Structure formats: structure tokens, C-alpha cells
């Protein structure tokens, strides 16, 4: 990766100012966005009049790309041809490969953890002028989604547009609860309450050890319910020994300290829930439900409830985690690329996404309440668990958060498996993250 020069202000995060024109009056266009009555047809967000080929970097599965991007876009905009770029590597590395080959995409899809590395490649265009030009109503977004995408940029810019959002739910194996005569977990339980339940199902039966509770290794940390910061934006040093992180990790570690609930080798092993069927409860990403929906009910009787919350922030889930679209500064078709994104955020597409299990980013209860409606495997499940909790407030974002997330996840592994004490594990995580942050900064010079 080529070294960058003099990006001195890159690490300061300033919440974006209110966008002029976002609340403009007038009729709505076909994408469900407000538009000025005097806007000429060529500037409508739902019309692309001239044939255009848009290069897109979408580094996820073919099925997801075809169903949720290519097919709906080319149906909506007959003049648009999407050319998908598929480098030999994925993520930020794949983007660098494309840029080095002089094959930059017009628009791209990414996840939050890639943002800092993608910034090194200068692939984010300020979308504010396009938002204003096409009178895209940012107020349609869920408030925490809007605040989150604002937090990525500085100086009032909006550099990304959300596509869907993720959260966590707690899934449970009914058969294990029935075996031990324990009542099923309920919506709205706290971590303390769910740990009490976990104790009752962390038992051995006929030589088989059943564990009560585990959770995704990275997501609860990366999107903490306590909205804890990872990096001091003034010093660029990791924040891992704060009172907040002490409390947070004390709670997570307590899960593994439940008698009979310590993992053998690694934390966050979701296979134990649906393959081995020895884990009674698992807190995981809603995409994890895709694994469960492939298993016949006769083989796994499961349901879900809201993830446990902290007692001092009751009813609060994780921070918003939203995959997003960006438009590259070098694109010759920024307007067309923005129209594509705007359509993916229309009521029509967001309703389709939500019914198919891609949680909408819109603040529309009628749409949100239809989560999973097209998935017959969820017809008898407690799907409201996905949308019941309110997202936690976004943390102060920096380019280096992901380095700290990885080290904190490793620290939890050491606490749970290697019996490293909490203070030592958090201190070492901070030291290791600081080294990686410093390397990142040096690459930018």
C-alpha cells in the first residue's frame, strides 16, 4: 500500500451538521424521497435516461448480490448495466488491488470494520451535494442509523449511505430446557437474569456436558450496549482500562465463570448450538438465523428472545452496525451511482429487504414490523425479538477502532480460557492495539 502524506486532520471525528434541504417540502419521487417541485426530469432520483455501465465492488456472495442488488437495480433502471468487480482478495485488500490495477469501482459495498483501512485508499466521496441535489430525505432513516453514518465523517460530510442494519438476538434450544425442566428465557431479560438461567442448564446428562450460554466473539464488543469508545481521538491511544470497559468485561467474563459453562478451546463457537446441540443459549448476529433456518424443526427445536441488556441501560441493544455504500471520487457517474443507492433505500426495496431478513434502516414501524415475513422458517418464531430493543447510541468513532476490537476480543479469550486476570488482559490489549495504531499512522504519512 502506498504511503500517504500529510493527512493531519483525519483522526478527528465531528458529528455532521444538519443537511440543508433534507427536510424540503414538495412531492416525493419514485424512491420515496422528497423532491423539489421545480426539479427537472433529468434530476429525478428515480430516472436514469442514458445507458450507463456502473462498476461495483460487492465482496459478498453471488446469491446476495444477484437477489438484492443486480436484479432489482437492472429491473428498475433498464439503462443501467452493473459490472461487478471481483478481485482475488476481499475487503479493503480487494479494493487496493482494484485501485492498483486502475480499475476503480463507481460504487462499493462495505462493512463498518473496513472503514479505517478504506480511508487509506481515499475511496470516499462526500455525498452531501448529491443528497441535497436529489432532496434525499435523511429523516427517513432510523435516528441511530443517521447518527452512526454521520459519525464516520467530519466537517459535515456524509461519505456513506446505509444498506441494512444488524443486531443481536438470543437463540435457545428448547430440547435442552425441556430436558432439565427449566423455563424458557423471555424477552427483556438482563445479563444477570440470563446468567441465572444459564446456571440451571449448565449440566451433564448421561455423559454429555451441556453449556448454558455463549455469545458472538466480536459483535458485542464492537457494538457495545454501553456505547464505549475504543480510541482517544486526541492522543490516538486505545481506551481499554476505563471503568466502562472494566464493567463490561466483568459481565462477559462472568458468563464463562458459571460452573460448567467454561468453553474447552474457544469462545463464541456457534457450531455448538446448531451442530453439536450442546449449547442451550447463544447470543449472535441476526445473520446467524440463516444457519438455523436450514435445519428441520424435527432436528432442532429453537426460538429466540431479545439479547440480554445491562441493568443500567434496560431495553437497550447493541449500537447500530450497518453495512454501507460509498461512491468513489474518481467515478464519472456519481449521479447515476447515487440514484442506485437511493433506490436501494426506497420504501419498496427496504420493505423487500426487511421481509427477506435484511433488517431495514428506515424509521418506519410498518416496515420494521414485517421483518422476516417472507421467511416461512420464521413464521412460528418470536421475530419481534429482532426489533424490540432500542439501539444503543453510537460511540465516538475513529479510524482505528477495529484494531482495539480485535485485541479486546483476544483479551476476553485469554480471560475465559487461559485464566488471565481482567486488568492484565485489558492492559495488554491496549498495548498491542497502540502498536497497530501507530503502524497505521506511519503508513498514512
GROMACS .gro file of C-alpha atoms in nm:
model
  445
    1UNK     CA    1   0.000   0.000   0.000
    2UNK     CA    2   0.140   0.339  -0.093
    3UNK     CA    3   0.218   0.572   0.192
    4UNK     CA    4   0.004   0.880   0.227
    5UNK     CA    5   0.124   1.233   0.308
    6UNK     CA    6   0.005   1.498   0.548
    7UNK     CA    7  -0.346   1.378   0.639
    8UNK     CA    8  -0.321   1.568   0.965
    9UNK     CA    9  -0.688   1.614   1.044
   10UNK     CA   10  -0.802   1.263   0.954
   11UNK     CA   11  -0.842   1.132   1.308
   12UNK     CA   12  -1.082   1.397   1.443
   13UNK     CA   13  -1.446   1.289   1.440
   14UNK     CA   14  -1.705   1.566   1.429
   15UNK     CA   15  -2.074   1.493   1.417
   16UNK     CA   16  -2.216   1.609   1.087
   17UNK     CA   17  -2.429   1.922   1.081
   18UNK     CA   18  -2.791   1.908   0.972
   19UNK     CA   19  -2.816   1.875   0.597
   20UNK     CA   20  -2.968   2.168   0.411
   21UNK     CA   21  -3.260   2.056   0.201
   22UNK     CA   22  -3.310   1.722   0.377
   23UNK     CA   23  -3.647   1.831   0.506
   24UNK     CA   24  -3.756   2.011   0.192
   25UNK     CA   25  -4.124   2.018   0.113
   26UNK     CA   26  -4.281   1.907  -0.210
   27UNK     CA   27  -4.383   1.574  -0.359
   28UNK     CA   28  -4.188   1.251  -0.327
   29UNK     CA   29  -4.014   1.081  -0.613
   30UNK     CA   30  -4.034   0.711  -0.700
   31UNK     CA   31  -3.769   0.628  -0.442
   32UNK     CA   32  -3.989   0.767  -0.167
   33UNK     CA   33  -3.768   1.072  -0.124
   34UNK     CA   34  -3.882   1.433  -0.114
   35UNK     CA   35  -3.812   1.626  -0.429
   36UNK     CA   36  -3.843   1.991  -0.522
   37UNK     CA   37  -4.141   2.062  -0.747
   38UNK     CA   38  -3.913   2.253  -0.986
   39UNK     CA   39  -3.652   1.980  -1.029
   40UNK     CA   40  -3.613   1.892  -1.395
   41UNK     CA   41  -3.687   1.531  -1.504
   42UNK     CA   42  -3.317   1.463  -1.566
   43UNK     CA   43  -3.253   1.529  -1.196
   44UNK     CA   44  -3.519   1.295  -1.061
   45UNK     CA   45  -3.371   1.032  -0.834
   46UNK     CA   46  -3.576   0.752  -0.990
   47UNK     CA   47  -3.482   0.813  -1.355
   48UNK     CA   48  -3.162   0.726  -1.542
   49UNK     CA   49  -3.222   0.825  -1.903
   50UNK     CA   50  -2.895   0.742  -2.078
   51UNK     CA   51  -2.734   0.398  -2.096
   52UNK     CA   52  -2.453   0.362  -1.845
   53UNK     CA   53  -2.232   0.085  -1.711
   54UNK     CA   54  -2.155   0.117  -1.340
   55UNK     CA   55  -1.864  -0.073  -1.193
   56UNK     CA   56  -1.949  -0.208  -0.849
   57UNK     CA   57  -1.735  -0.373  -0.583
   58UNK     CA   58  -1.961  -0.605  -0.382
   59UNK     CA   59  -1.735  -0.851  -0.198
   60UNK     CA   60  -2.001  -1.091  -0.072
   61UNK     CA   61  -2.186  -1.394  -0.206
   62UNK     CA   62  -2.323  -1.419  -0.558
   63UNK     CA   63  -2.670  -1.502  -0.428
   64UNK     CA   64  -2.690  -1.191  -0.210
   65UNK     CA   65  -2.556  -0.973  -0.490
   66UNK     CA   66  -2.794  -1.106  -0.753
   67UNK     CA   67  -3.110  -1.104  -0.538
   68UNK     CA   68  -3.061  -0.779  -0.352
   69UNK     CA   69  -2.859  -0.565  -0.593
   70UNK     CA   70  -2.821  -0.669  -0.957
   71UNK     CA   71  -3.171  -0.796  -1.034
   72UNK     CA   72  -3.370  -0.515  -0.868
   73UNK     CA   73  -3.142  -0.239  -0.997
   74UNK     CA   74  -3.140  -0.354  -1.359
   75UNK     CA   75  -3.517  -0.402  -1.344
   76UNK     CA   76  -3.572  -0.053  -1.201
   77UNK     CA   77  -3.320   0.115  -1.431
   78UNK     CA   78  -3.320  -0.058  -1.774
   79UNK     CA   79  -3.044   0.176  -1.892
   80UNK     CA   80  -2.807   0.061  -1.617
   81UNK     CA   81  -2.569  -0.229  -1.655
   82UNK     CA   82  -2.385  -0.330  -1.340
   83UNK     CA   83  -2.032  -0.460  -1.393
   84UNK     CA   84  -1.927  -0.645  -1.080
   85UNK     CA   85  -1.556  -0.630  -0.998
   86UNK     CA   86  -1.422  -0.944  -0.830
   87UNK     CA   87  -1.054  -0.918  -0.726
   88UNK     CA   88  -0.871  -1.221  -0.590
   89UNK     CA   89  -0.899  -1.088  -0.234
   90UNK     CA   90  -1.193  -0.942  -0.044
   91UNK     CA   91  -1.236  -0.649   0.193
   92UNK     CA   92  -1.008  -0.343   0.187
   93UNK     CA   93  -0.732  -0.555   0.030
   94UNK     CA   94  -0.956  -0.623  -0.266
   95UNK     CA   95  -1.018  -0.252  -0.308
   96UNK     CA   96  -0.644  -0.185  -0.311
   97UNK     CA   97  -0.599  -0.449  -0.582
   98UNK     CA   98  -0.860  -0.279  -0.798
   99UNK     CA   99  -0.709   0.066  -0.747
  100UNK     CA  100  -0.357  -0.056  -0.823
  101UNK     CA  101  -0.485  -0.203  -1.149
  102UNK     CA  102  -0.652   0.125  -1.244
  103UNK     CA  103  -0.993  -0.039  -1.218
  104UNK     CA  104  -1.166   0.170  -0.953
  105UNK     CA  105  -1.536   0.098  -0.900
  106UNK     CA  106  -1.803   0.365  -0.927
  107UNK     CA  107  -1.972   0.243  -0.612
  108UNK     CA  108  -1.889  -0.015  -0.350
  109UNK     CA  109  -2.040  -0.206  -0.058
  110UNK     CA  110  -1.853  -0.246   0.270
  111UNK     CA  111  -1.896  -0.316   0.640
  112UNK     CA  112  -1.808  -0.084   0.929
  113UNK     CA  113  -1.491  -0.264   1.030
  114UNK     CA  114  -1.331  -0.182   0.695
  115UNK     CA  115  -1.382   0.193   0.715
  116UNK     CA  116  -1.045   0.288   0.862
  117UNK     CA  117  -0.845   0.087   0.607
  118UNK     CA  118  -1.059   0.207   0.317
  119UNK     CA  119  -0.989   0.565   0.421
  120UNK     CA  120  -0.623   0.500   0.348
  121UNK     CA  121  -0.723   0.438  -0.013
  122UNK     CA  122  -0.919   0.764  -0.047
  123UNK     CA  123  -1.229   0.596  -0.188
  124UNK     CA  124  -1.496   0.803  -0.013
  125UNK     CA  125  -1.670   1.084  -0.197
  126UNK     CA  126  -1.864   1.341   0.004
  127UNK     CA  127  -2.225   1.254  -0.079
  128UNK     CA  128  -2.373   1.570   0.074
  129UNK     CA  129  -2.410   1.756  -0.260
  130UNK     CA  130  -2.591   1.458  -0.413
  131UNK     CA  131  -2.816   1.422  -0.109
  132UNK     CA  132  -2.909   1.787  -0.147
  133UNK     CA  133  -2.938   1.778  -0.525
  134UNK     CA  134  -3.188   1.494  -0.522
  135UNK     CA  135  -3.359   1.605  -0.199
  136UNK     CA  136  -3.299   1.270  -0.037
  137UNK     CA  137  -3.487   1.278   0.293
  138UNK     CA  138  -3.231   1.165   0.552
  139UNK     CA  139  -3.504   1.190   0.814
  140UNK     CA  140  -3.647   0.862   0.683
  141UNK     CA  141  -3.355   0.679   0.839
  142UNK     CA  142  -3.372   0.538   1.189
  143UNK     CA  143  -3.226   0.811   1.415
  144UNK     CA  144  -2.942   0.592   1.542
  145UNK     CA  145  -2.858   0.486   1.187
  146UNK     CA  146  -2.837   0.851   1.083
  147UNK     CA  147  -2.616   0.943   1.379
  148UNK     CA  148  -2.394   0.644   1.308
  149UNK     CA  149  -2.325   0.727   0.945
  150UNK     CA  150  -2.264   1.088   1.042
  151UNK     CA  151  -2.007   0.974   1.295
  152UNK     CA  152  -1.790   0.820   1.024
  153UNK     CA  153  -1.708   1.153   0.864
  154UNK     CA  154  -1.601   1.502   0.963
  155UNK     CA  155  -1.670   1.861   0.869
  156UNK     CA  156  -2.038   1.800   0.798
  157UNK     CA  157  -1.974   1.539   0.529
  158UNK     CA  158  -2.176   1.226   0.462
  159UNK     CA  159  -1.946   0.973   0.298
  160UNK     CA  160  -2.155   0.656   0.324
  161UNK     CA  161  -2.520   0.557   0.288
  162UNK     CA  162  -2.658   0.263   0.491
  163UNK     CA  163  -2.791  -0.050   0.324
  164UNK     CA  164  -2.930  -0.262   0.609
  165UNK     CA  165  -2.855  -0.296   0.977
  166UNK     CA  166  -2.757  -0.576   1.212
  167UNK     CA  167  -2.829  -0.654   1.571
  168UNK     CA  168  -2.808  -0.948   1.810
  169UNK     CA  169  -3.070  -1.186   1.941
  170UNK     CA  170  -3.055  -1.474   2.188
  171UNK     CA  171  -3.149  -1.811   2.039
  172UNK     CA  172  -3.225  -2.107   2.264
  173UNK     CA  173  -3.261  -2.483   2.225
  174UNK     CA  174  -3.599  -2.585   2.364
  175UNK     CA  175  -3.496  -2.950   2.397
  176UNK     CA  176  -3.221  -2.872   2.648
  177UNK     CA  177  -3.455  -2.660   2.859
  178UNK     CA  178  -3.718  -2.934   2.848
  179UNK     CA  179  -3.459  -3.196   2.946
  180UNK     CA  180  -3.375  -3.013   3.267
  181UNK     CA  181  -3.724  -2.877   3.334
  182UNK     CA  182  -3.613  -2.515   3.312
  183UNK     CA  183  -3.846  -2.236   3.186
  184UNK     CA  184  -3.750  -2.081   2.855
  185UNK     CA  185  -3.583  -1.737   2.857
  186UNK     CA  186  -3.802  -1.432   2.796
  187UNK     CA  187  -3.775  -1.101   2.615
  188UNK     CA  188  -3.629  -0.815   2.818
  189UNK     CA  189  -3.402  -1.013   3.050
  190UNK     CA  190  -3.080  -0.861   3.184
  191UNK     CA  191  -2.737  -1.023   3.172
  192UNK     CA  192  -2.771  -1.109   3.541
  193UNK     CA  193  -3.108  -1.274   3.483
  194UNK     CA  194  -2.994  -1.471   3.180
  195UNK     CA  195  -2.686  -1.592   3.369
  196UNK     CA  196  -2.917  -1.731   3.637
  197UNK     CA  197  -3.099  -1.922   3.365
  198UNK     CA  198  -2.766  -2.040   3.221
  199UNK     CA  199  -2.665  -2.190   3.557
  200UNK     CA  200  -2.976  -2.408   3.552
  201UNK     CA  201  -2.893  -2.561   3.213
  202UNK     CA  202  -2.514  -2.592   3.250
  203UNK     CA  203  -2.526  -2.958   3.346
  204UNK     CA  204  -2.405  -3.302   3.246
  205UNK     CA  205  -2.657  -3.569   3.145
  206UNK     CA  206  -2.566  -3.929   3.057
  207UNK     CA  207  -2.206  -3.827   2.999
  208UNK     CA  208  -2.289  -3.527   2.776
  209UNK     CA  209  -2.191  -3.185   2.907
  210UNK     CA  210  -2.437  -2.909   2.823
  211UNK     CA  211  -2.327  -2.546   2.844
  212UNK     CA  212  -2.578  -2.277   2.926
  213UNK     CA  213  -2.466  -1.964   2.738
  214UNK     CA  214  -2.219  -1.824   2.489
  215UNK     CA  215  -2.213  -1.527   2.254
  216UNK     CA  216  -2.060  -1.398   1.934
  217UNK     CA  217  -1.694  -1.320   1.991
  218UNK     CA  218  -1.666  -0.981   1.820
  219UNK     CA  219  -2.006  -0.816   1.766
  220UNK     CA  220  -2.099  -0.744   2.132
  221UNK     CA  221  -1.764  -0.575   2.179
  222UNK     CA  222  -1.755  -0.385   1.850
  223UNK     CA  223  -2.108  -0.254   1.906
  224UNK     CA  224  -2.125  -0.247   2.285
  225UNK     CA  225  -2.455  -0.177   2.455
  226UNK     CA  226  -2.273   0.075   2.674
  227UNK     CA  227  -2.154   0.277   2.370
  228UNK     CA  228  -1.795   0.265   2.494
  229UNK     CA  229  -1.520   0.440   2.293
  230UNK     CA  230  -1.217   0.246   2.174
  231UNK     CA  231  -0.966   0.521   2.096
  232UNK     CA  232  -0.893   0.865   2.240
  233UNK     CA  233  -0.925   1.088   1.931
  234UNK     CA  234  -0.680   1.343   2.077
  235UNK     CA  235  -0.398   1.102   2.157
  236UNK     CA  236  -0.483   0.812   1.922
  237UNK     CA  237  -0.429   0.576   2.215
  238UNK     CA  238  -0.650   0.278   2.287
  239UNK     CA  239  -0.901   0.309   2.570
  240UNK     CA  240  -0.923  -0.033   2.730
  241UNK     CA  241  -0.879   0.020   3.104
  242UNK     CA  242  -1.169   0.259   3.164
  243UNK     CA  243  -1.434   0.191   3.428
  244UNK     CA  244  -1.679   0.124   3.148
  245UNK     CA  245  -1.469  -0.147   2.986
  246UNK     CA  246  -1.393  -0.293   3.331
  247UNK     CA  247  -1.764  -0.331   3.399
  248UNK     CA  248  -1.840  -0.456   3.051
  249UNK     CA  249  -1.578  -0.730   3.057
  250UNK     CA  250  -1.653  -0.824   3.415
  251UNK     CA  251  -2.004  -0.909   3.297
  252UNK     CA  252  -1.891  -1.104   2.990
  253UNK     CA  253  -1.628  -1.294   3.186
  254UNK     CA  254  -1.889  -1.383   3.449
  255UNK     CA  255  -2.074  -1.578   3.180
  256UNK     CA  256  -1.776  -1.810   3.141
  257UNK     CA  257  -1.726  -1.835   3.517
  258UNK     CA  258  -2.064  -2.009   3.555
  259UNK     CA  259  -1.989  -2.363   3.677
  260UNK     CA  260  -1.999  -2.597   3.380
  261UNK     CA  261  -2.006  -2.314   3.125
  262UNK     CA  262  -1.634  -2.266   3.053
  263UNK     CA  263  -1.550  -2.342   2.686
  264UNK     CA  264  -1.294  -2.611   2.611
  265UNK     CA  265  -1.093  -2.422   2.349
  266UNK     CA  266  -1.250  -2.104   2.219
  267UNK     CA  267  -1.526  -1.857   2.299
  268UNK     CA  268  -1.810  -1.778   2.063
  269UNK     CA  269  -1.839  -2.118   1.894
  270UNK     CA  270  -2.185  -2.110   1.737
  271UNK     CA  271  -2.150  -2.461   1.598
  272UNK     CA  272  -2.213  -2.595   1.947
  273UNK     CA  273  -2.568  -2.462   1.927
  274UNK     CA  274  -2.693  -2.597   1.594
  275UNK     CA  275  -2.446  -2.875   1.509
  276UNK     CA  276  -2.338  -3.036   1.837
  277UNK     CA  277  -2.659  -2.921   2.009
  278UNK     CA  278  -2.484  -2.898   2.346
  279UNK     CA  279  -2.522  -2.521   2.392
  280UNK     CA  280  -2.853  -2.409   2.541
  281UNK     CA  281  -2.838  -2.038   2.451
  282UNK     CA  282  -2.635  -1.836   2.204
  283UNK     CA  283  -2.632  -1.457   2.154
  284UNK     CA  284  -2.548  -1.383   1.795
  285UNK     CA  285  -2.585  -1.172   1.481
  286UNK     CA  286  -2.923  -1.200   1.308
  287UNK     CA  287  -2.742  -1.347   1.005
  288UNK     CA  288  -2.680  -1.650   1.227
  289UNK     CA  289  -3.050  -1.726   1.185
  290UNK     CA  290  -2.972  -1.828   0.827
  291UNK     CA  291  -2.788  -2.131   0.964
  292UNK     CA  292  -3.079  -2.228   1.186
  293UNK     CA  293  -3.337  -2.194   0.911
  294UNK     CA  294  -3.167  -2.471   0.711
  295UNK     CA  295  -3.226  -2.724   0.991
  296UNK     CA  296  -3.562  -2.909   1.008
  297UNK     CA  297  -3.765  -2.847   1.323
  298UNK     CA  298  -3.752  -3.219   1.391
  299UNK     CA  299  -3.375  -3.188   1.438
  300UNK     CA  300  -3.355  -2.860   1.628
  301UNK     CA  301  -3.638  -2.702   1.821
  302UNK     CA  302  -3.532  -2.344   1.870
  303UNK     CA  303  -3.672  -1.998   1.923
  304UNK     CA  304  -3.536  -1.654   2.007
  305UNK     CA  305  -3.574  -1.367   2.251
  306UNK     CA  306  -3.410  -1.028   2.286
  307UNK     CA  307  -3.043  -1.029   2.374
  308UNK     CA  308  -2.978  -0.963   2.746
  309UNK     CA  309  -2.932  -0.599   2.840
  310UNK     CA  310  -2.735  -0.424   3.112
  311UNK     CA  311  -2.945  -0.330   3.415
  312UNK     CA  312  -2.841   0.037   3.397
  313UNK     CA  313  -2.942   0.062   3.027
  314UNK     CA  314  -3.253  -0.158   3.021
  315UNK     CA  315  -3.418  -0.227   2.688
  316UNK     CA  316  -3.102  -0.129   2.502
  317UNK     CA  317  -2.945  -0.347   2.236
  318UNK     CA  318  -2.613  -0.303   2.063
  319UNK     CA  319  -2.506   0.004   1.872
  320UNK     CA  320  -2.616   0.018   1.511
  321UNK     CA  321  -2.398  -0.188   1.282
  322UNK     CA  322  -2.481  -0.102   0.925
  323UNK     CA  323  -2.318  -0.217   0.603
  324UNK     CA  324  -2.299   0.077   0.367
  325UNK     CA  325  -2.246   0.200   0.013
  326UNK     CA  326  -1.988   0.454  -0.096
  327UNK     CA  327  -1.912   0.631  -0.422
  328UNK     CA  328  -1.552   0.680  -0.532
  329UNK     CA  329  -1.420   1.033  -0.606
  330UNK     CA  330  -1.287   0.916  -0.944
  331UNK     CA  331  -1.624   0.793  -1.072
  332UNK     CA  332  -1.755   0.965  -1.385
  333UNK     CA  333  -2.107   0.854  -1.294
  334UNK     CA  334  -2.161   0.981  -0.941
  335UNK     CA  335  -2.520   1.088  -1.009
  336UNK     CA  336  -2.617   0.751  -1.151
  337UNK     CA  337  -2.442   0.569  -0.869
  338UNK     CA  338  -2.627   0.779  -0.613
  339UNK     CA  339  -2.961   0.705  -0.780
  340UNK     CA  340  -2.887   0.336  -0.749
  341UNK     CA  341  -2.818   0.376  -0.378
  342UNK     CA  342  -3.128   0.593  -0.333
  343UNK     CA  343  -3.344   0.323  -0.487
  344UNK     CA  344  -3.199   0.059  -0.255
  345UNK     CA  345  -3.313   0.288   0.028
  346UNK     CA  346  -3.664   0.336  -0.112
  347UNK     CA  347  -3.966   0.213   0.082
  348UNK     CA  348  -4.015  -0.053  -0.185
  349UNK     CA  349  -3.667  -0.203  -0.158
  350UNK     CA  350  -3.635  -0.164   0.218
  351UNK     CA  351  -3.968  -0.346   0.264
  352UNK     CA  352  -3.840  -0.626   0.041
  353UNK     CA  353  -3.509  -0.638   0.230
  354UNK     CA  354  -3.682  -0.647   0.566
  355UNK     CA  355  -3.921  -0.923   0.469
  356UNK     CA  356  -3.624  -1.125   0.349
  357UNK     CA  357  -3.436  -1.088   0.677
  358UNK     CA  358  -3.215  -0.788   0.595
  359UNK     CA  359  -3.320  -0.551   0.872
  360UNK     CA  360  -3.432  -0.215   0.734
  361UNK     CA  361  -3.251   0.107   0.817
  362UNK     CA  362  -3.571   0.308   0.785
  363UNK     CA  363  -3.753   0.452   1.083
  364UNK     CA  364  -4.089   0.318   0.966
  365UNK     CA  365  -4.264   0.090   1.214
  366UNK     CA  366  -4.495  -0.052   0.950
  367UNK     CA  367  -4.192  -0.169   0.751
  368UNK     CA  368  -3.986  -0.277   1.052
  369UNK     CA  369  -4.273  -0.490   1.185
  370UNK     CA  370  -4.258  -0.701   0.869
  371UNK     CA  371  -3.912  -0.837   0.949
  372UNK     CA  372  -3.877  -1.193   0.814
  373UNK     CA  373  -4.232  -1.202   0.675
  374UNK     CA  374  -4.120  -1.387   0.359
  375UNK     CA  375  -3.925  -1.649   0.555
  376UNK     CA  376  -4.158  -1.936   0.632
  377UNK     CA  377  -3.896  -2.086   0.866
  378UNK     CA  378  -3.954  -1.790   1.097
  379UNK     CA  379  -4.334  -1.800   1.085
  380UNK     CA  380  -4.363  -1.962   1.428
  381UNK     CA  381  -4.067  -1.781   1.585
  382UNK     CA  382  -4.055  -1.477   1.812
  383UNK     CA  383  -3.935  -1.245   1.534
  384UNK     CA  384  -4.024  -0.931   1.729
  385UNK     CA  385  -3.711  -1.005   1.933
  386UNK     CA  386  -3.514  -0.858   1.640
  387UNK     CA  387  -3.674  -0.514   1.662
  388UNK     CA  388  -3.789  -0.482   2.025
  389UNK     CA  389  -3.473  -0.334   2.180
  390UNK     CA  390  -3.367   0.022   2.107
  391UNK     CA  391  -3.019   0.053   1.954
  392UNK     CA  392  -2.751   0.197   2.182
  393UNK     CA  393  -2.620   0.542   2.100
  394UNK     CA  394  -2.323   0.543   1.863
  395UNK     CA  395  -1.981   0.574   2.019
  396UNK     CA  396  -1.731   0.844   1.921
  397UNK     CA  397  -1.588   0.689   1.603
  398UNK     CA  398  -1.222   0.685   1.500
  399UNK     CA  399  -1.036   0.525   1.212
  400UNK     CA  400  -0.859   0.286   1.445
  401UNK     CA  401  -1.146   0.125   1.635
  402UNK     CA  402  -1.116  -0.212   1.465
  403UNK     CA  403  -0.761  -0.263   1.594
  404UNK     CA  404  -0.889  -0.229   1.951
  405UNK     CA  405  -1.192  -0.452   1.888
  406UNK     CA  406  -0.970  -0.739   1.777
  407UNK     CA  407  -0.739  -0.704   2.076
  408UNK     CA  408  -1.029  -0.683   2.322
  409UNK     CA  409  -1.180  -0.997   2.172
  410UNK     CA  410  -0.846  -1.172   2.215
  411UNK     CA  411  -0.835  -1.043   2.573
  412UNK     CA  412  -1.172  -1.200   2.651
  413UNK     CA  413  -1.048  -1.529   2.510
  414UNK     CA  414  -0.747  -1.511   2.744
  415UNK     CA  415  -0.969  -1.434   3.043
  416UNK     CA  416  -1.209  -1.718   2.969
  417UNK     CA  417  -0.972  -1.992   2.856
  418UNK     CA  418  -0.628  -1.904   2.996
  419UNK     CA  419  -0.749  -1.753   3.326
  420UNK     CA  420  -0.562  -1.426   3.266
  421UNK     CA  421  -0.691  -1.169   3.514
  422UNK     CA  422  -0.912  -0.893   3.379
  423UNK     CA  423  -0.679  -0.599   3.449
  424UNK     CA  424  -0.381  -0.768   3.286
  425UNK     CA  425  -0.580  -0.875   2.981
  426UNK     CA  426  -0.722  -0.526   2.923
  427UNK     CA  427  -0.384  -0.358   2.974
  428UNK     CA  428  -0.212  -0.591   2.728
  429UNK     CA  429  -0.493  -0.543   2.476
  430UNK     CA  430  -0.437  -0.167   2.490
  431UNK     CA  431  -0.062  -0.201   2.442
  432UNK     CA  432  -0.099  -0.429   2.140
  433UNK     CA  433  -0.364  -0.206   1.984
  434UNK     CA  434  -0.144   0.102   2.033
  435UNK     CA  435   0.133  -0.062   1.830
  436UNK     CA  436  -0.106  -0.136   1.544
  437UNK     CA  437  -0.248   0.214   1.553
  438UNK     CA  438   0.100   0.363   1.537
  439UNK     CA  439   0.181   0.145   1.235
  440UNK     CA  440  -0.139   0.264   1.068
  441UNK     CA  441  -0.047   0.628   1.132
  442UNK     CA  442   0.301   0.577   0.989
  443UNK     CA  443   0.151   0.431   0.672
  444UNK     CA  444  -0.054   0.747   0.627
  445UNK     CA  445   0.246   0.979   0.637
   0.00000   0.00000   0.00000
